Short mmCIF file of C-alpha atoms in Angstrom, two decimals:
data_model
loop_
_atom_site.label_atom_id
_atom_site.label_comp_id
_atom_site.label_asym_id
_atom_site.label_seq_id
_atom_site.Cartn_x
_atom_site.Cartn_y
_atom_site.Cartn_z
CA MET A 1 32.47 -2.53 -69.46
CA PRO A 2 34.12 0.78 -70.45
CA GLU A 3 35.83 2.43 -67.51
CA LEU A 4 36.63 6.03 -66.65
CA PRO A 5 39.46 6.55 -69.20
CA GLU A 6 37.41 5.12 -72.06
CA VAL A 7 34.37 7.23 -71.15
CA GLU A 8 36.51 10.37 -70.82
CA THR A 9 38.05 9.65 -74.21
CA VAL A 10 34.57 9.32 -75.72
CA ARG A 11 33.56 12.63 -74.11
CA ARG A 12 36.53 14.40 -75.67
CA GLY A 13 35.71 12.92 -79.04
CA LEU A 14 32.06 14.01 -78.91
CA GLN A 15 32.70 17.46 -77.47
CA PRO A 16 33.58 19.30 -80.71
CA ALA A 17 30.47 18.01 -82.48
CA MET A 18 28.01 18.46 -79.59
CA GLU A 19 29.08 21.27 -77.29
CA GLY A 20 27.56 24.61 -78.33
CA SER A 21 25.45 22.89 -80.98
CA LYS A 22 21.67 22.52 -81.09
CA ILE A 23 19.90 19.15 -81.35
CA LEU A 24 17.82 19.75 -84.47
CA LYS A 25 16.32 16.27 -84.48
CA ALA A 26 16.56 13.27 -82.16
CA GLU A 27 15.70 9.69 -83.07
CA ALA A 28 15.00 6.79 -80.72
CA ARG A 29 14.69 3.79 -83.02
CA ARG A 30 13.31 1.51 -80.34
CA LYS A 31 11.31 1.99 -77.15
CA ASP A 32 14.09 1.03 -74.79
CA LEU A 33 17.72 0.22 -74.18
CA ARG A 34 18.49 -1.22 -70.76
CA PHE A 35 15.56 0.84 -69.48
CA PRO A 36 12.58 2.27 -71.41
CA PHE A 37 13.02 5.78 -72.78
CA GLN A 38 10.99 8.43 -71.01
CA LYS A 39 7.76 9.27 -72.83
CA ASP A 40 8.92 12.86 -73.38
CA PHE A 41 12.53 11.86 -74.22
CA ILE A 42 12.50 13.23 -77.78
CA ALA A 43 10.46 16.33 -76.94
CA ARG A 44 12.89 17.39 -74.20
CA LEU A 45 15.87 17.05 -76.56
CA GLU A 46 14.81 18.59 -79.84
CA GLY A 47 15.59 22.27 -80.19
CA GLN A 48 17.89 22.29 -77.17
CA THR A 49 21.49 23.52 -77.28
CA VAL A 50 24.14 21.38 -75.60
CA THR A 51 25.81 23.97 -73.38
CA GLY A 52 28.38 21.56 -71.94
CA LEU A 53 29.45 17.93 -72.16
CA GLY A 54 30.86 16.51 -68.95
CA ARG A 55 31.48 13.21 -67.21
CA ARG A 56 30.64 11.83 -63.77
CA ALA A 57 32.19 8.43 -63.03
CA LYS A 58 31.25 6.30 -66.07
CA TYR A 59 28.40 8.59 -67.15
CA LEU A 60 28.42 11.18 -69.93
CA MET A 61 26.37 14.25 -69.02
CA ALA A 62 25.14 16.72 -71.62
CA ASP A 63 23.87 20.01 -70.15
CA LEU A 64 20.95 21.39 -72.16
CA GLY A 65 19.84 24.97 -72.52
CA SER A 66 16.48 24.07 -70.94
CA GLY A 67 18.12 23.23 -67.61
CA ASP A 68 17.84 19.50 -68.20
CA VAL A 69 20.80 17.10 -68.28
CA LEU A 70 21.01 14.15 -70.66
CA LEU A 71 22.63 11.28 -68.76
CA MET A 72 24.23 8.62 -70.99
CA HIS A 73 25.84 5.30 -70.04
CA LEU A 74 27.66 3.09 -72.54
CA GLY A 75 26.82 -0.17 -70.81
CA MET A 76 28.95 -3.15 -71.89
CA SER A 77 28.88 -2.76 -75.66
CA GLY A 78 27.74 0.79 -76.37
CA SER A 79 29.68 3.24 -78.53
CA PHE A 80 29.17 6.51 -80.39
CA ARG A 81 29.97 7.46 -83.97
CA VAL A 82 30.34 11.00 -85.24
CA LEU A 83 29.17 11.40 -88.84
CA ASP A 84 30.04 14.77 -90.33
CA GLY A 85 29.86 14.03 -94.04
CA VAL A 86 33.64 14.10 -94.41
CA ASN A 87 35.17 11.83 -91.79
CA ASP A 88 33.25 9.27 -89.80
CA SER A 89 34.84 8.48 -86.45
CA ALA A 90 34.19 6.28 -83.44
CA PRO A 91 35.76 8.09 -80.47
CA GLY A 92 37.15 5.91 -77.72
CA GLN A 93 39.69 3.16 -77.20
CA PHE A 94 38.25 -0.10 -75.89
CA HIS A 95 39.86 -3.38 -74.91
CA HIS A 96 37.06 -5.24 -76.69
CA PRO A 97 36.11 -4.10 -80.23
CA ARG A 98 32.94 -2.08 -80.72
CA SER A 99 30.18 -3.16 -83.09
CA GLU A 100 30.00 -1.92 -86.68
CA ASP A 101 26.57 -3.48 -87.32
CA ARG A 102 24.25 -0.58 -88.23
CA ALA A 103 21.26 -2.67 -87.16
CA HIS A 104 22.23 -1.74 -83.60
CA ASP A 105 22.17 2.03 -84.20
CA HIS A 106 19.48 2.83 -81.64
CA VAL A 107 19.72 6.59 -80.99
CA VAL A 108 20.71 9.42 -83.35
CA PHE A 109 21.20 13.12 -82.58
CA HIS A 110 21.24 15.44 -85.62
CA MET A 111 23.22 18.51 -84.57
CA SER A 112 23.25 22.06 -85.94
CA SER A 113 27.03 21.62 -86.25
CA GLY A 114 26.25 19.41 -89.25
CA ALA A 115 27.21 16.22 -87.44
CA ALA A 116 25.04 13.24 -86.62
CA ILE A 117 25.84 11.49 -83.33
CA VAL A 118 24.91 7.79 -83.46
CA PHE A 119 24.68 5.51 -80.44
CA ASN A 120 25.21 1.83 -81.26
CA ASP A 121 24.64 -0.88 -78.64
CA PRO A 122 24.24 -4.57 -79.61
CA ARG A 123 23.63 -5.85 -76.08
CA ARG A 124 21.49 -2.87 -75.05
CA PHE A 125 22.93 -2.56 -71.54
CA GLY A 126 23.52 1.13 -72.14
CA TYR A 127 20.89 3.70 -71.24
CA MET A 128 19.91 7.35 -71.47
CA LYS A 129 17.84 9.45 -69.13
CA ILE A 130 16.91 13.13 -68.99
CA ILE A 131 17.10 14.68 -65.53
CA ALA A 132 16.39 18.23 -64.38
CA ARG A 133 19.67 19.85 -63.30
CA ASN A 134 18.21 20.84 -59.93
CA ALA A 135 17.23 17.21 -59.27
CA LEU A 136 20.66 15.64 -59.88
CA GLU A 137 21.54 15.38 -56.20
CA ASP A 138 18.52 13.16 -55.62
CA GLU A 139 18.95 11.05 -58.77
CA PRO A 140 19.25 7.37 -57.69
CA LEU A 141 21.83 6.65 -60.42
CA LEU A 142 24.17 9.36 -59.11
CA LYS A 143 23.53 10.17 -55.45
CA ASP A 144 25.57 7.33 -53.95
CA LEU A 145 28.64 7.74 -56.15
CA GLY A 146 31.93 8.31 -54.37
CA PRO A 147 34.56 10.91 -55.23
CA GLU A 148 36.12 11.24 -58.65
CA PRO A 149 39.55 9.54 -58.52
CA LEU A 150 41.12 12.46 -60.39
CA GLY A 151 39.32 15.12 -58.37
CA ASN A 152 41.15 17.36 -55.90
CA GLU A 153 39.37 15.85 -52.90
CA PHE A 154 40.47 12.28 -53.58
CA ASP A 155 43.65 11.62 -51.63
CA ALA A 156 45.17 9.04 -49.29
CA ALA A 157 43.27 10.36 -46.28
CA MET A 158 39.92 10.13 -48.03
CA LEU A 159 40.58 6.62 -49.35
CA ALA A 160 41.79 5.44 -45.95
CA ALA A 161 38.71 6.85 -44.23
CA SER A 162 36.43 5.07 -46.71
CA CYS A 163 38.19 1.73 -46.20
CA ALA A 164 38.97 1.92 -42.48
CA ASN A 165 36.20 -0.39 -41.29
CA LYS A 166 35.72 -2.51 -44.37
CA LYS A 167 36.11 -6.28 -44.08
CA THR A 168 36.28 -6.78 -47.84
CA SER A 169 39.34 -7.22 -50.02
CA LEU A 170 41.16 -4.19 -51.34
CA LYS A 171 40.07 -4.97 -54.88
CA ALA A 172 36.40 -5.27 -53.90
CA ALA A 173 36.59 -1.93 -52.11
CA LEU A 174 38.06 -0.16 -55.13
CA LEU A 175 35.33 -1.57 -57.36
CA ASP A 176 32.68 -0.21 -54.99
CA GLN A 177 31.45 2.96 -56.72
CA ARG A 178 30.56 4.41 -53.32
CA VAL A 179 34.25 4.35 -52.33
CA VAL A 180 35.62 5.83 -55.53
CA ALA A 181 33.66 6.47 -58.73
CA GLY A 182 34.63 5.31 -62.19
CA LEU A 183 37.15 2.56 -61.52
CA GLY A 184 36.54 -0.86 -63.05
CA ASN A 185 38.22 -4.22 -63.19
CA ILE A 186 41.03 -3.34 -65.61
CA TYR A 187 42.29 -0.20 -63.91
CA VAL A 188 41.91 -1.59 -60.41
CA CYS A 189 44.15 -4.51 -61.40
CA GLU A 190 46.64 -2.10 -62.96
CA ALA A 191 46.67 0.32 -60.00
CA LEU A 192 47.17 -2.49 -57.49
CA TYR A 193 50.03 -3.82 -59.60
CA ARG A 194 51.73 -0.43 -59.82
CA SER A 195 51.42 0.08 -56.06
CA HIS A 196 52.65 -3.51 -55.37
CA LEU A 197 49.57 -4.28 -53.27
CA SER A 198 47.79 -7.62 -53.32
CA PRO A 199 44.17 -7.63 -54.52
CA ARG A 200 43.51 -10.02 -51.61
CA ARG A 201 44.80 -7.56 -49.01
CA LEU A 202 42.13 -6.35 -46.58
CA ALA A 203 40.88 -2.88 -47.48
CA ALA A 204 41.08 -1.85 -43.82
CA THR A 205 44.88 -2.05 -43.94
CA LEU A 206 44.91 1.29 -45.77
CA ALA A 207 44.20 2.96 -42.43
CA THR A 208 45.90 2.86 -39.04
CA LYS A 209 43.94 2.09 -35.88
CA LYS A 210 43.46 5.84 -35.51
CA GLY A 211 42.07 6.05 -39.03
CA GLU A 212 45.06 7.76 -40.55
CA PRO A 213 46.30 6.74 -44.02
CA THR A 214 49.11 4.22 -44.17
CA ASP A 215 51.93 4.26 -46.70
CA HIS A 216 49.90 1.71 -48.67
CA ALA A 217 47.09 4.26 -49.11
CA GLY A 218 49.48 6.88 -50.44
CA ARG A 219 51.08 4.48 -52.89
CA LEU A 220 47.70 3.29 -54.12
CA VAL A 221 46.30 6.79 -54.68
CA ASN A 222 49.43 7.77 -56.59
CA ALA A 223 49.11 4.65 -58.73
CA ILE A 224 45.42 5.34 -59.45
CA HIS A 225 46.24 8.90 -60.51
CA ALA A 226 49.13 7.76 -62.71
CA VAL A 227 47.37 4.94 -64.56
CA LEU A 228 44.20 6.96 -65.22
CA ASN A 229 46.07 10.05 -66.40
CA GLN A 230 48.31 7.99 -68.63
CA ALA A 231 45.37 6.16 -70.18
CA ILE A 232 43.34 9.33 -70.73
CA LYS A 233 46.29 11.15 -72.25
CA ALA A 234 46.99 8.34 -74.69
CA GLY A 235 43.35 7.84 -75.58
CA GLY A 236 42.74 11.55 -76.00
CA SER A 237 45.71 12.08 -78.27
CA SER A 238 44.75 9.11 -80.42
CA ILE A 239 41.38 10.62 -81.34
CA SER A 240 42.44 14.23 -81.74
CA ASP A 241 41.79 14.11 -85.50
CA HIS A 242 38.63 11.98 -85.17
CA ARG A 243 39.84 9.33 -87.60
CA LEU A 244 39.58 6.20 -85.46
CA THR A 245 37.47 3.32 -86.71
CA SER A 246 35.66 0.95 -84.37
CA GLY A 247 37.77 -1.96 -83.17
CA GLU A 248 41.26 -0.52 -83.60
CA LEU A 249 43.73 -1.55 -80.94
CA GLY A 250 44.90 1.34 -78.83
CA TYR A 251 47.12 2.29 -75.95
CA PHE A 252 45.22 0.37 -73.30
CA GLN A 253 45.61 -3.09 -74.74
CA HIS A 254 49.31 -2.69 -75.44
CA SER A 255 50.25 -1.12 -72.11
CA PHE A 256 48.69 -3.40 -69.52
CA GLY A 257 51.11 -4.35 -66.78
CA VAL A 258 49.17 -7.42 -65.61
CA TYR A 259 45.65 -7.37 -67.02
CA ASP A 260 45.14 -10.18 -69.53
CA ARG A 261 48.79 -11.24 -69.15
CA GLU A 262 48.30 -14.54 -67.35
CA ASP A 263 51.45 -16.72 -67.27
CA GLU A 264 53.65 -13.91 -68.59
CA LYS A 265 56.74 -12.69 -66.77
CA CYS A 266 56.18 -9.79 -64.36
CA GLN A 267 57.40 -6.51 -65.82
CA THR A 268 58.60 -5.14 -62.48
CA LYS A 269 62.37 -4.80 -62.61
CA ALA A 270 64.22 -7.63 -60.83
CA CYS A 271 60.96 -9.29 -59.75
CA GLY A 272 61.06 -12.49 -61.78
CA GLY A 273 57.52 -13.41 -60.82
CA ILE A 274 54.80 -14.75 -63.12
CA VAL A 275 51.44 -13.04 -63.60
CA ARG A 276 48.57 -15.16 -62.34
CA ARG A 277 44.81 -15.01 -62.71
CA PHE A 278 42.07 -15.96 -60.28
CA VAL A 279 38.37 -15.21 -59.99
CA GLN A 280 37.50 -12.68 -57.33
CA ASN A 281 33.97 -11.40 -56.72
CA GLY A 282 32.95 -12.96 -60.02
CA ARG A 283 35.65 -11.18 -62.05
CA SER A 284 39.08 -12.11 -63.30
CA THR A 285 41.89 -10.70 -61.21
CA PHE A 286 45.40 -10.52 -62.66
CA TRP A 287 48.36 -10.00 -60.34
CA CYS A 288 51.95 -10.93 -59.54
CA PRO A 289 52.00 -12.94 -56.29
CA LYS A 290 55.71 -12.24 -55.86
CA CYS A 291 55.79 -8.44 -55.83
CA GLN A 292 52.20 -7.62 -54.78
CA LYS A 293 51.86 -8.08 -51.04
#
């Protein structure tokens, strides 16, 4: 499933075509994706100007002039294409290639900018929902989300406080969207590797008995910041001219430290360990048993 850097890269790719532009026509070519479309889905979109395009965790959020917000989730296989009559682009870098089968083009926004924004989703685990801006705090999809990992409030003290009494593994805690929003399997593996912390380590060890952050918490927060910023920067720069085609290999695949590198030599200087894989909470975990403790 696309994680925070991929979703942020998609947002930056869509922004020039959507932000400040009016939705002249909207098409929903089926009745549902993961969930059914609202009965007034099209009516609440057409004629509305997208005043801003933001992101919360793994959600794209388009603010509309009406006061509504269009919430969009890519699911496992969803992607957008921007068709402007000159260059067609598919913003975003994904570890797994995106579909090019037009039979799975399920939603289309025709913008006053001259662009058409097409949402393609073969597996239909993505979804869209229109929510009144003043009702966002009570929206079930959003209200339990934790802090943004790149937000000013997310620091070692906050992470330690969230994990202080947890009896789960450190990896499971980081995947809990109530602890920190937007992280997924790939970037959790990478952050734990960079901070030299074992995915099997108890989450509670990020806090002292008094609840204060340990050195582990500080290292982990720094690693989360670094890997996300690096991934976003690389993904953003790669789509600056909107010429990507679906399925191209990008920064993420080539720069993994441990993810998908089972049986390869650890890249940590003077480590000499071998990257291993095991299944944890139903997902593949990649780590170096020698330098991650």
